[in-house]
Tab-separated table of C-alpha atoms in Angstrom:
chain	number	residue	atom	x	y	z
A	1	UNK	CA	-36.102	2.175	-2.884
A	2	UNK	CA	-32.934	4.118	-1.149
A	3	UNK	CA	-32.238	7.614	-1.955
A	4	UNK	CA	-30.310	10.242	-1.274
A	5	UNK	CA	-31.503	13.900	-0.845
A	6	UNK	CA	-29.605	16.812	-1.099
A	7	UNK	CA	-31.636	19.699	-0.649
A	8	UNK	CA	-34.358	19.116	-3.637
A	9	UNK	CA	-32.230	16.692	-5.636
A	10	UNK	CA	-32.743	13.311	-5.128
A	11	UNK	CA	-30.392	10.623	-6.305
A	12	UNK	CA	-32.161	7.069	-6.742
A	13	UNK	CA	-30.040	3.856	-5.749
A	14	UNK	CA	-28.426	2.885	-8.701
A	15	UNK	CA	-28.558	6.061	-10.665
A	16	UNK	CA	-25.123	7.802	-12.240
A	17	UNK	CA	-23.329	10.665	-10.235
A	18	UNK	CA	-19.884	11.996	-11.028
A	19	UNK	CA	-17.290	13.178	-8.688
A	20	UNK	CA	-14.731	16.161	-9.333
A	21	UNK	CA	-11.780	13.958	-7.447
A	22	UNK	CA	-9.586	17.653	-6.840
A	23	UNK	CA	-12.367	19.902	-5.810
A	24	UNK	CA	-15.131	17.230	-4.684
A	25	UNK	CA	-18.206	18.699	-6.678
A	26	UNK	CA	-20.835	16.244	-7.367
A	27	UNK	CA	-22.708	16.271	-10.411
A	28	UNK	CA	-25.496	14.660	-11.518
A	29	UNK	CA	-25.779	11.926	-14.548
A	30	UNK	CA	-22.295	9.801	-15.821
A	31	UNK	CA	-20.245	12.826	-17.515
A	32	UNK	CA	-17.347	11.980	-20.025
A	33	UNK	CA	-13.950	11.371	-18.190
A	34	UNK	CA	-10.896	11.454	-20.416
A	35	UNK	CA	-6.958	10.587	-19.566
A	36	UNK	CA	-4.907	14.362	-19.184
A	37	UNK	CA	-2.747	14.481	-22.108
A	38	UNK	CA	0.726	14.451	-20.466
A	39	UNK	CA	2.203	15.159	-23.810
A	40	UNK	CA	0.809	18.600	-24.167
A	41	UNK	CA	4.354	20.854	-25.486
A	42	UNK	CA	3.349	23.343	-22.386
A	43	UNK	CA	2.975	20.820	-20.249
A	44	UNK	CA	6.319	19.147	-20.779
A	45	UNK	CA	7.863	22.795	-20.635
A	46	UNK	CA	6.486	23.195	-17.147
A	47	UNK	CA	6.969	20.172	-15.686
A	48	UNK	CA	10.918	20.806	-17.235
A	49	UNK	CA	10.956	23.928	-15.909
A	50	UNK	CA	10.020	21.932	-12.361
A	51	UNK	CA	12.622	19.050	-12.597
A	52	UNK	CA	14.920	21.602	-12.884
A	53	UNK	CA	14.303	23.272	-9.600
A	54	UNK	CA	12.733	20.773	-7.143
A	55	UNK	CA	15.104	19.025	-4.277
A	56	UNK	CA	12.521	16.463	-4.049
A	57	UNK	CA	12.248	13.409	-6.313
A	58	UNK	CA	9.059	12.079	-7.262
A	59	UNK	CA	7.891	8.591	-7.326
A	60	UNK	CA	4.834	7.185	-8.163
A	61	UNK	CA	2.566	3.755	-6.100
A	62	UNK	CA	1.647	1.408	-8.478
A	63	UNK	CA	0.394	-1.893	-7.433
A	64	UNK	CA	0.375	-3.199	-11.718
A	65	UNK	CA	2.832	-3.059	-14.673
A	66	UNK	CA	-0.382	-0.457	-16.479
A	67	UNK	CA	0.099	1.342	-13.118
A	68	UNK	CA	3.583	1.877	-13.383
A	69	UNK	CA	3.630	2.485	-17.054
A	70	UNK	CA	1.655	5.779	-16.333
A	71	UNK	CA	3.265	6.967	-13.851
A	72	UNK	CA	6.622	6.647	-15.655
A	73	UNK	CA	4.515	8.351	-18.550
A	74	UNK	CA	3.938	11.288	-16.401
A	75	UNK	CA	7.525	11.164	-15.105
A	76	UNK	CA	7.959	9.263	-11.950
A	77	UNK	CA	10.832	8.365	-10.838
A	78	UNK	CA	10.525	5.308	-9.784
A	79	UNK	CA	7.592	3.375	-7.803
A	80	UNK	CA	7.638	4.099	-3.723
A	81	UNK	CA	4.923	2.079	-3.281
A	82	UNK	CA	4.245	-1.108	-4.441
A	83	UNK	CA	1.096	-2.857	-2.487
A	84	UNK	CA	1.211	-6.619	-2.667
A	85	UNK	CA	-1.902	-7.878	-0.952
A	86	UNK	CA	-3.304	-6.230	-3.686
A	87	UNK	CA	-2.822	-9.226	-5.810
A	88	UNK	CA	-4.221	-11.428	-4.000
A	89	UNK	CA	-7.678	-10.078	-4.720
A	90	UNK	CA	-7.475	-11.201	-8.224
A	91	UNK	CA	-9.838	-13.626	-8.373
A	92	UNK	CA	-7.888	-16.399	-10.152
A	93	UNK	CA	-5.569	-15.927	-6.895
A	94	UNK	CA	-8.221	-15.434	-3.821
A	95	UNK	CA	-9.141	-18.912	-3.655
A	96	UNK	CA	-5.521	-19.938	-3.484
A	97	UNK	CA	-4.458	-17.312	-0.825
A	98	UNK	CA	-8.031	-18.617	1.294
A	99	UNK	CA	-6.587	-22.157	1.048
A	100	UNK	CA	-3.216	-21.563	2.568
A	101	UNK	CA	-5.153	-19.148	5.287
A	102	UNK	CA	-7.625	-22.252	5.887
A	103	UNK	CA	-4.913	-24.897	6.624
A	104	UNK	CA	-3.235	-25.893	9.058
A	105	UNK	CA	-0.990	-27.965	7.370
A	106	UNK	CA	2.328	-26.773	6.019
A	107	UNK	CA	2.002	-29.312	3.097
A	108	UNK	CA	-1.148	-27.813	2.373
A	109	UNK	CA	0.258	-24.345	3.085
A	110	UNK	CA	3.217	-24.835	0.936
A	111	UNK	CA	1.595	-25.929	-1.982
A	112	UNK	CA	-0.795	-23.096	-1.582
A	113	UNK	CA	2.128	-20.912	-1.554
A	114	UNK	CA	3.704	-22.310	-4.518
A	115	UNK	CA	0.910	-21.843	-6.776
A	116	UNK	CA	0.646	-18.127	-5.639
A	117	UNK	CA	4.210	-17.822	-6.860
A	118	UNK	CA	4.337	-17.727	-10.201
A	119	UNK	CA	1.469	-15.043	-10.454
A	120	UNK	CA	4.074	-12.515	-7.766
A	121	UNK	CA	6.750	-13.166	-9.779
A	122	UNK	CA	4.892	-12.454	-13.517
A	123	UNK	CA	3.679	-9.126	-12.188
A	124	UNK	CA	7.045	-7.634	-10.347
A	125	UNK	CA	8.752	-8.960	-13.597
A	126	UNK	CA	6.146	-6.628	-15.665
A	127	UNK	CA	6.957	-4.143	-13.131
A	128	UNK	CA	10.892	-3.885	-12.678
A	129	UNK	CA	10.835	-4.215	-16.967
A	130	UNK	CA	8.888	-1.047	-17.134
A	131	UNK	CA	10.805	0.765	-14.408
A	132	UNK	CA	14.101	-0.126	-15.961
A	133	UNK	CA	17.199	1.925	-14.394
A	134	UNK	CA	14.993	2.971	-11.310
A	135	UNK	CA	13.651	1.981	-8.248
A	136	UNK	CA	11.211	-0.632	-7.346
A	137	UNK	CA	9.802	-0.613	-3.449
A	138	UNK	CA	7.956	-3.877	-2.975
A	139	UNK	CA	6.231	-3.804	0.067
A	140	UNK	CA	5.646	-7.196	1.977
A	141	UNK	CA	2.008	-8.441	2.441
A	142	UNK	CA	0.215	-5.935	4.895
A	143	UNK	CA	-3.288	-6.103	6.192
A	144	UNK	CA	-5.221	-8.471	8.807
A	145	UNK	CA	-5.921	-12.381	6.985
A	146	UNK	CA	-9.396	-12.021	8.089
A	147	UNK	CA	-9.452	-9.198	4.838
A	148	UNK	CA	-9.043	-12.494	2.955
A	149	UNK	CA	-11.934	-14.242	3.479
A	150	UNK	CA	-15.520	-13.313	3.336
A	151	UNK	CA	-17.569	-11.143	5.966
A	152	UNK	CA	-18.878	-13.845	9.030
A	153	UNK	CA	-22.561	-11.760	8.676
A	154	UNK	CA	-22.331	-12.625	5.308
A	155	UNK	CA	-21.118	-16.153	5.969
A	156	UNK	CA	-23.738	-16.853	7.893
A	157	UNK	CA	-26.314	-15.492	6.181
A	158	UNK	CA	-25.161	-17.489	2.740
A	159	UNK	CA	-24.955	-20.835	5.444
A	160	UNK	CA	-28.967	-20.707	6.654
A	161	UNK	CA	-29.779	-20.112	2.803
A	162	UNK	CA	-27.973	-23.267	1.742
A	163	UNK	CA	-29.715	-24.715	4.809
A	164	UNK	CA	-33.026	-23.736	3.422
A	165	UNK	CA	-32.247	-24.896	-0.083
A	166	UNK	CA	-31.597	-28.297	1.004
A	167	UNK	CA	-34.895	-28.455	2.703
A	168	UNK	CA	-36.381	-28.531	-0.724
A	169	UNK	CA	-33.498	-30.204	-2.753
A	170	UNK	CA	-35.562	-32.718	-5.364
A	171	UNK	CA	-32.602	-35.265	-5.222
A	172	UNK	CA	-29.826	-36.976	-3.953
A	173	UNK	CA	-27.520	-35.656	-5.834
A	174	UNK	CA	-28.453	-31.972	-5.218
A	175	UNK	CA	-28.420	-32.867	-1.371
A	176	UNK	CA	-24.920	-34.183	-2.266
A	177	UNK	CA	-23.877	-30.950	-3.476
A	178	UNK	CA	-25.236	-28.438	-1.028
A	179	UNK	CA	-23.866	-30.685	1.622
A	180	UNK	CA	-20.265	-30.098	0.335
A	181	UNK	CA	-21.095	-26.005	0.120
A	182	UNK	CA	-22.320	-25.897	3.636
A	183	UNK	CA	-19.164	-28.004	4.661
A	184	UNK	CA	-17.259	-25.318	2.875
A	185	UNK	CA	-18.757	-22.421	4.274
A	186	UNK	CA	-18.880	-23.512	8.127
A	187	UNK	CA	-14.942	-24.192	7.514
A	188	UNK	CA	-14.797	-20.534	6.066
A	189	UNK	CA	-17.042	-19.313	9.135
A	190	UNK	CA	-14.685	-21.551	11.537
A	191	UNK	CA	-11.479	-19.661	10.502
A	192	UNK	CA	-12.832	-16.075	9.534
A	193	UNK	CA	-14.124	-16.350	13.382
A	194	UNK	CA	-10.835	-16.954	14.546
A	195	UNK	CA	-8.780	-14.394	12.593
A	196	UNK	CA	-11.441	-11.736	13.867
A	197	UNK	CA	-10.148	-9.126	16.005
A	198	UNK	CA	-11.874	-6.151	18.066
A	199	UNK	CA	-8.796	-4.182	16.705
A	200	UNK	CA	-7.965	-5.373	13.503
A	201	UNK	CA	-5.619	-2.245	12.985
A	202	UNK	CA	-3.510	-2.365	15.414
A	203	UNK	CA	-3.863	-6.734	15.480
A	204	UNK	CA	-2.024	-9.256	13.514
A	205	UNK	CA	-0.893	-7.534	10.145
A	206	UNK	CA	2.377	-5.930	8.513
A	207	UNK	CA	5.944	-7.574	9.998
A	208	UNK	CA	4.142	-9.836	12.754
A	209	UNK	CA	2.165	-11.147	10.065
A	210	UNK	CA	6.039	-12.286	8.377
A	211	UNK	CA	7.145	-12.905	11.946
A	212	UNK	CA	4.379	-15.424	12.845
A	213	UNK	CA	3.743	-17.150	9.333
A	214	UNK	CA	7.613	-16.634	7.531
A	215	UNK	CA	6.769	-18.853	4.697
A	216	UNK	CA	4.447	-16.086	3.723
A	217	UNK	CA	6.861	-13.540	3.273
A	218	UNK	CA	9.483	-15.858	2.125
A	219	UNK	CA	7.153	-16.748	-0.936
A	220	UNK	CA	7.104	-12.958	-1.289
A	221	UNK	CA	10.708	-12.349	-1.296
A	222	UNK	CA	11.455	-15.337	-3.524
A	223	UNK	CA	8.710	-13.911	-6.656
A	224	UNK	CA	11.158	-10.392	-6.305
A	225	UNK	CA	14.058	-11.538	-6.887
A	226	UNK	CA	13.702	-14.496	-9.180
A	227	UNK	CA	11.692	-11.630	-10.975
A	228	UNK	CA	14.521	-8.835	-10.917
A	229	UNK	CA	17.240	-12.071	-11.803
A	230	UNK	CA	15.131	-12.853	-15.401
A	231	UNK	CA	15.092	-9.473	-15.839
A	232	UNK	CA	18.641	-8.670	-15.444
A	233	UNK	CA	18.902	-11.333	-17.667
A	234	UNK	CA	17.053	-9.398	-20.115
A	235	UNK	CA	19.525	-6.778	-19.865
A	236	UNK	CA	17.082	-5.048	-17.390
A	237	UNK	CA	18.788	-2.296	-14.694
A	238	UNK	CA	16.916	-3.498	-11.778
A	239	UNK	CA	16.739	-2.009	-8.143
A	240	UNK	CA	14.478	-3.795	-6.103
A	241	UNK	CA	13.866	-2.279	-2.323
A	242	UNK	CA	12.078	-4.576	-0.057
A	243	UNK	CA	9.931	-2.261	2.474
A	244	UNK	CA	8.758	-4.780	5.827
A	245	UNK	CA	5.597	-2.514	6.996
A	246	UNK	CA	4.221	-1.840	10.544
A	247	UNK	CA	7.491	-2.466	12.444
A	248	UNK	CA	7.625	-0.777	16.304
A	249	UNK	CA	10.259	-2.413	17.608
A	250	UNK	CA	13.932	-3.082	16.091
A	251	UNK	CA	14.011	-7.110	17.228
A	252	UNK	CA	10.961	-6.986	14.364
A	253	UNK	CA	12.660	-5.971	11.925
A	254	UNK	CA	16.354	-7.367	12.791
A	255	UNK	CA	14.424	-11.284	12.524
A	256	UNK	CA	12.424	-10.578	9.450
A	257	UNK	CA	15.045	-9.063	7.600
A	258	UNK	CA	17.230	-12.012	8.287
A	259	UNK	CA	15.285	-14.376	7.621
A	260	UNK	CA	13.941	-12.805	3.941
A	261	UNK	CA	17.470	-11.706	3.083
A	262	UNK	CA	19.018	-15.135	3.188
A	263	UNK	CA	15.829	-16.356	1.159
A	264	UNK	CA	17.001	-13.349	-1.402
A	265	UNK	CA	20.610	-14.922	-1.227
A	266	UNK	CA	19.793	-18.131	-1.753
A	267	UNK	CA	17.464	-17.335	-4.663
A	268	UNK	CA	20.473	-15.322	-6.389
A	269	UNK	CA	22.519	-18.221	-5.620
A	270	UNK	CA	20.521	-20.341	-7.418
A	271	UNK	CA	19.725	-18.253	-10.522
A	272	UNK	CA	24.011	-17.176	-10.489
A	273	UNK	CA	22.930	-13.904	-10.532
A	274	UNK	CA	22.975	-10.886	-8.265
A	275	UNK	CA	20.861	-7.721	-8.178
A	276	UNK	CA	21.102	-4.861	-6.498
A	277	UNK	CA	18.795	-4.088	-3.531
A	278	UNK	CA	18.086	-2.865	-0.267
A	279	UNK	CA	15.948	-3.714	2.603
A	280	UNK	CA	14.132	-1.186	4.686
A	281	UNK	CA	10.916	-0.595	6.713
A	282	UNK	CA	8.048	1.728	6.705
A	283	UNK	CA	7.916	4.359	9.841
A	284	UNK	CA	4.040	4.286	10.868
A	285	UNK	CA	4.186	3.288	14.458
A	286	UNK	CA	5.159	6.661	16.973
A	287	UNK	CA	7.416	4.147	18.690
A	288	UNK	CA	9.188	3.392	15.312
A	289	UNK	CA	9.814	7.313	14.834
A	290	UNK	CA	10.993	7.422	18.727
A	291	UNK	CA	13.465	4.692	18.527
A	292	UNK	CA	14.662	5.744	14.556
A	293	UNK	CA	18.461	5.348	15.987
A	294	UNK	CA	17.713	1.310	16.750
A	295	UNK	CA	15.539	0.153	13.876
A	296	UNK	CA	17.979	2.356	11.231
A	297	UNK	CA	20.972	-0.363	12.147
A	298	UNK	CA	18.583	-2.871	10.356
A	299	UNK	CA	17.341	-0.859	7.255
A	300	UNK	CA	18.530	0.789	3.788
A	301	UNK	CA	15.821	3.146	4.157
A	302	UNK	CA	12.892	4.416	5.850
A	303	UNK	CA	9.278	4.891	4.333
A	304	UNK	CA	7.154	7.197	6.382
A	305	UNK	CA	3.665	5.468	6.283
A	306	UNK	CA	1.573	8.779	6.950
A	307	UNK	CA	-1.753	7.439	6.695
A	308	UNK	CA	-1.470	4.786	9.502
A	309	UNK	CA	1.250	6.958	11.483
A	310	UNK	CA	-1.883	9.627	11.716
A	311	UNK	CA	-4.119	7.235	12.722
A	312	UNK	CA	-1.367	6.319	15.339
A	313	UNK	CA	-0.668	9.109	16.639
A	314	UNK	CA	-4.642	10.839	16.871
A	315	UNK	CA	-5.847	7.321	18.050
A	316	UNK	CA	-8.054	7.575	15.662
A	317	UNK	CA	-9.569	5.086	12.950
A	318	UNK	CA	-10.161	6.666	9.721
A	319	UNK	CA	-12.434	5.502	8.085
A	320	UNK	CA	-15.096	5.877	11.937
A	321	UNK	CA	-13.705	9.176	11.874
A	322	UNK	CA	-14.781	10.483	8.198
A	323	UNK	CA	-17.774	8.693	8.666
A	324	UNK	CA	-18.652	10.465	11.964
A	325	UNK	CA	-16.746	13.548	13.972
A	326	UNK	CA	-13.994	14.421	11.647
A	327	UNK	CA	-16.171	16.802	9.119
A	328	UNK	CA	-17.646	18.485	12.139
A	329	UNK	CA	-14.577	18.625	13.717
A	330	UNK	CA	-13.419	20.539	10.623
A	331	UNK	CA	-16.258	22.748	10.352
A	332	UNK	CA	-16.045	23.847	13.760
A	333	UNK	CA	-12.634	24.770	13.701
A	334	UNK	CA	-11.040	21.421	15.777
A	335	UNK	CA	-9.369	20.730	13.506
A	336	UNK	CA	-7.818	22.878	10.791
A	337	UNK	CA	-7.435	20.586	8.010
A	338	UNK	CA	-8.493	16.883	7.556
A	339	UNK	CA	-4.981	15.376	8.863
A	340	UNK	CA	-5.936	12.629	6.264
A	341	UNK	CA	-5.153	14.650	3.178
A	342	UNK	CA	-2.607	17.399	4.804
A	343	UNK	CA	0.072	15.901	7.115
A	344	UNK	CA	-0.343	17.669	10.693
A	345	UNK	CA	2.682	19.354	10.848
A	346	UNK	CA	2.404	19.709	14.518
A	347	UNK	CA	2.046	15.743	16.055
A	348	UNK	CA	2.554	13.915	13.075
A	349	UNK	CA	5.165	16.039	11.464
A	350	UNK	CA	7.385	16.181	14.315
A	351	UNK	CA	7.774	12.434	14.919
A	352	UNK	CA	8.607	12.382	10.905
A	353	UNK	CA	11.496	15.337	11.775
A	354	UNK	CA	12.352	13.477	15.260
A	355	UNK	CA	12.652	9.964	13.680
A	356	UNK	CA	14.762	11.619	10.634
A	357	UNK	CA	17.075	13.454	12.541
A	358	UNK	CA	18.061	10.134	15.169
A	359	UNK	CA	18.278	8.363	12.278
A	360	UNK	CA	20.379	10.295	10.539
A	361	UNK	CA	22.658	10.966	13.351
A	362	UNK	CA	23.359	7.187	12.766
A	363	UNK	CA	23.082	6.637	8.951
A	364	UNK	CA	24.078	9.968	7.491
A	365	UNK	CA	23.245	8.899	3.887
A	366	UNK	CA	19.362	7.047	5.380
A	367	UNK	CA	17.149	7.752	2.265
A	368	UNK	CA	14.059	8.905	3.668
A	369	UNK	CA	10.873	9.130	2.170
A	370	UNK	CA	6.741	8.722	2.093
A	371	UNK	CA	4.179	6.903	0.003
A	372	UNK	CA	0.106	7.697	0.254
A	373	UNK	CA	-2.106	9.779	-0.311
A	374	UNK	CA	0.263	12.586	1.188
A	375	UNK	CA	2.411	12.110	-1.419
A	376	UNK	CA	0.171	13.917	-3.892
A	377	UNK	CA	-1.096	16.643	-1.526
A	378	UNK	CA	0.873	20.278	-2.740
A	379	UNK	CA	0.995	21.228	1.375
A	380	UNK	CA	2.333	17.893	2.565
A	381	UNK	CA	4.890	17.944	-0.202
A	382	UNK	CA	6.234	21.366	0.941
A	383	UNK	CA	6.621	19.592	4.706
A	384	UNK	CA	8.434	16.907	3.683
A	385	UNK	CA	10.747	19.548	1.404
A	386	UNK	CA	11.210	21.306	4.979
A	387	UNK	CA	11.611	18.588	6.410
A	388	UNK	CA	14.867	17.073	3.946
A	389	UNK	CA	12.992	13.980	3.021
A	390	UNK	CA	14.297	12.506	-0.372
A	391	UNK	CA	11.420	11.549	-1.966
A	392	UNK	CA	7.708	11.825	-2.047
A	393	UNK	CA	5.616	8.867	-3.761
A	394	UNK	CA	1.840	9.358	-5.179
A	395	UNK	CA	-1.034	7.938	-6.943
A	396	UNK	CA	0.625	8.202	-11.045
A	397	UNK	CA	-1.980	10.639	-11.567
A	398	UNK	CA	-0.936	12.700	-9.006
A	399	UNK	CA	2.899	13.009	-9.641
A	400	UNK	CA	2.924	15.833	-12.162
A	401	UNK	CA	0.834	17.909	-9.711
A	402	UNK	CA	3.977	16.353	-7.297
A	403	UNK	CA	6.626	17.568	-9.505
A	404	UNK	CA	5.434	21.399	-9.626
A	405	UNK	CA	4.401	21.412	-5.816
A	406	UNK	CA	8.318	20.121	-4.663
A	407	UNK	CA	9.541	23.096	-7.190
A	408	UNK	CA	7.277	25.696	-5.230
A	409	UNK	CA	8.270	24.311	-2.235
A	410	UNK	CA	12.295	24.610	-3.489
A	411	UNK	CA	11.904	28.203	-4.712
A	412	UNK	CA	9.846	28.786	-1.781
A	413	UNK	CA	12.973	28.210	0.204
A	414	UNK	CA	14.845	30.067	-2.166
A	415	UNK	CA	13.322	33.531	-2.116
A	416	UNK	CA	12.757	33.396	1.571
A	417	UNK	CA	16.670	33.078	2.003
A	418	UNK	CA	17.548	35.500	-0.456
């Protein structure tokens, strides 16, 4: 059996452990977990208290109508992040999103994409109804295909099992069958072995993922605003902002946009309806912070992407690092904090103030903000005050601690000027 030992306690594979999520403490056994009870009378006086000092606004990522219903519970102001990929891990939806990666047909691939529709479109509608009068940042389909499909050690692993099974199939008909699932699976090996890449991060994801298969994103685009045009139909305020991730270069993000905003034209066109919006990118690339002045002509608004624009900038991955150097690195004084959950003012930081003030020197009015887990993080959040970002966007958990960390960071400013 697998354990794990730490010193003489020994946890069992299996076995219950709970996690203090702010301060990390493990405990033994499953302990009671309960929802904080936002509507505390103190509470709401504090957090008041907050709203009415903070520069910063507060938004919340939430991937599900439930997800955005507590954060606007806990006061968000609207959602920063909305990830997308995420539902296509629903299982009713995975096999549809593995078909269109499997084809190579664009019959096949448009009916795959059709079906998908429909389920986009139900959940932004749930979203942009609960956000009503704030708003919505939707952004486009992000990680690698091969994320789609099943691991090839696993695929080949489940392949020589079939292969034994039919060795000892009693009929015909069961021969039949396990004939069709190996079929399936070597197709599923096939592709998953040709969308594998030594460098998956920094491979074929975000806007070259739009750029290379359009009627992806297109389907996208189409589901948001046939979603925010029933909804205004409702009577709904809705304020959808389309955010195209991973762009370096502003010839990315000039094509996609042009090609998604005519779908979003067309789609008003047909409902005779039009919404507000805005189109903008996310800034996790250093070249993307370097050339701010270029891609800004092609966006609403900028979206600093801090967990990949770390990884960018240290040239590091992650989730190698926390699994190897980056906790000695810490412990041995490297590296002051884990630039993971505190922005690093220093590298990091200064492309976000370098990238801000180009592109403001070009779009004075350029609403700037970030969405992760820096969002939530009280030290981060007095950076980006420093810094003049707009917004900061967190898990909806997160955003009351959000709300009283951007009104330190505003009185902060205050007393030290005074």
């Amino acid at each position: 059996d697998r354990l794990m030992r730490v010193g003489e306690k020994i946890v069992k594979e299996g076995e219950w452990i709970s996690i203090d999520g702010t301060s990390g403490e493990v405990y033994l056994g499953k302990l009671k977990a309960v929802v904080p009870d936002i509507k505390d009378p103190w509470l709401i006086k504090l957090l008041r208290w907050a709203d009415e000092f903070r520069r910063l606004g507060v938004r919340a990522n939430a991937d599900y109508p439930r997800d955005a219903q507590r954060a606007r519970e806990y006061g968000a102001e609207g959602i920063g992040l909305c990830r997308t990929e995420h539902m296509f891990f629903e299982p009713t939806r995975l096999a549809f999103f593995q078909k269109m990666i499997m084809t190579d047909l664009p019959s096949e691939r448009r009916e795959a994409l059709e079906t998908l529709l429909p389920f986009q479109r139900d959940d932004f509608l749930g979203l942009f109804r609960i956000m009503n009068g704030l708003p919505v940042i939707i952004r486009l389909i992000d990680p690698p295909l091969h994320e789609f499909l099943p691991n090839i050690s696993e695929l080949m692993h489940d392949l020589a099992d079939l292969k034994i099974r039919m060795q000892h199939a009693p009929n015909l008909a069961q021969v039949d069958d396990l004939l069709e699932q190996i079929r399936l699976k070597e197709t599923l090996l096939k592709r998953a072995r040709a969308l594998d890449e030594s460098n998956p991060m920094l491979g074929m994801r975000g806007v070259r993922l739009g750029i290379m298969i359009p009627e992806l994103t297109r389907m996208q685009v189409r589901a948001v605003f046939e979603a925010a045009c029933i909804a205004a139909g409702e009577g709904v305020d809705v304020h959808p902002e389309i955010m195209i991730p991973l762009t370096s270069h502003f010839h990315e993000l000039k094509r996609q946009r042009e090609v998604l905003e005519a779908e979003a034209k067309k789609v008003m066109e047909e409902q005779r309806m039009a919404v507000d919006y805005k189109f903008g990118t996310m800034i996790e690339i250093p070249r993307a912070a370097l050339t701010a002045d270029q891609i800004v002509a092609h966006a609403q608004f900028f979206s600093f992407g801090t967990n990949d624009l770390t990884q960018t900038t240290f040239g590091i991955s992650r989730d190698d690092a926390e699994a190897s150097f980056l906790v000695p690195y810490i412990s041995a004084g490297i590296l002051p904090d884990n630039p993971f959950a505190t922005i690093d003012p220093q590298g990091v930081g200064e492309l976000m103030r370098i990238a801000m003030e180009k592109a403001k020197r070009v779009q004075p009015d350029l609403m700037c903000g970030i969405c992760g887990e820096h969002g939530g993080d009280p030290a981060s959040i007095v950076l980006c005050h420093t810094l003049g970002l707009d917004y900061v966007s967190c898990s909806p958990y997160r955003v009351p601690i959000a709300r009283l960390a951007a009104a330190h960071a505003a009185l902060r400013e205050k007393t030290a000027g005074a």
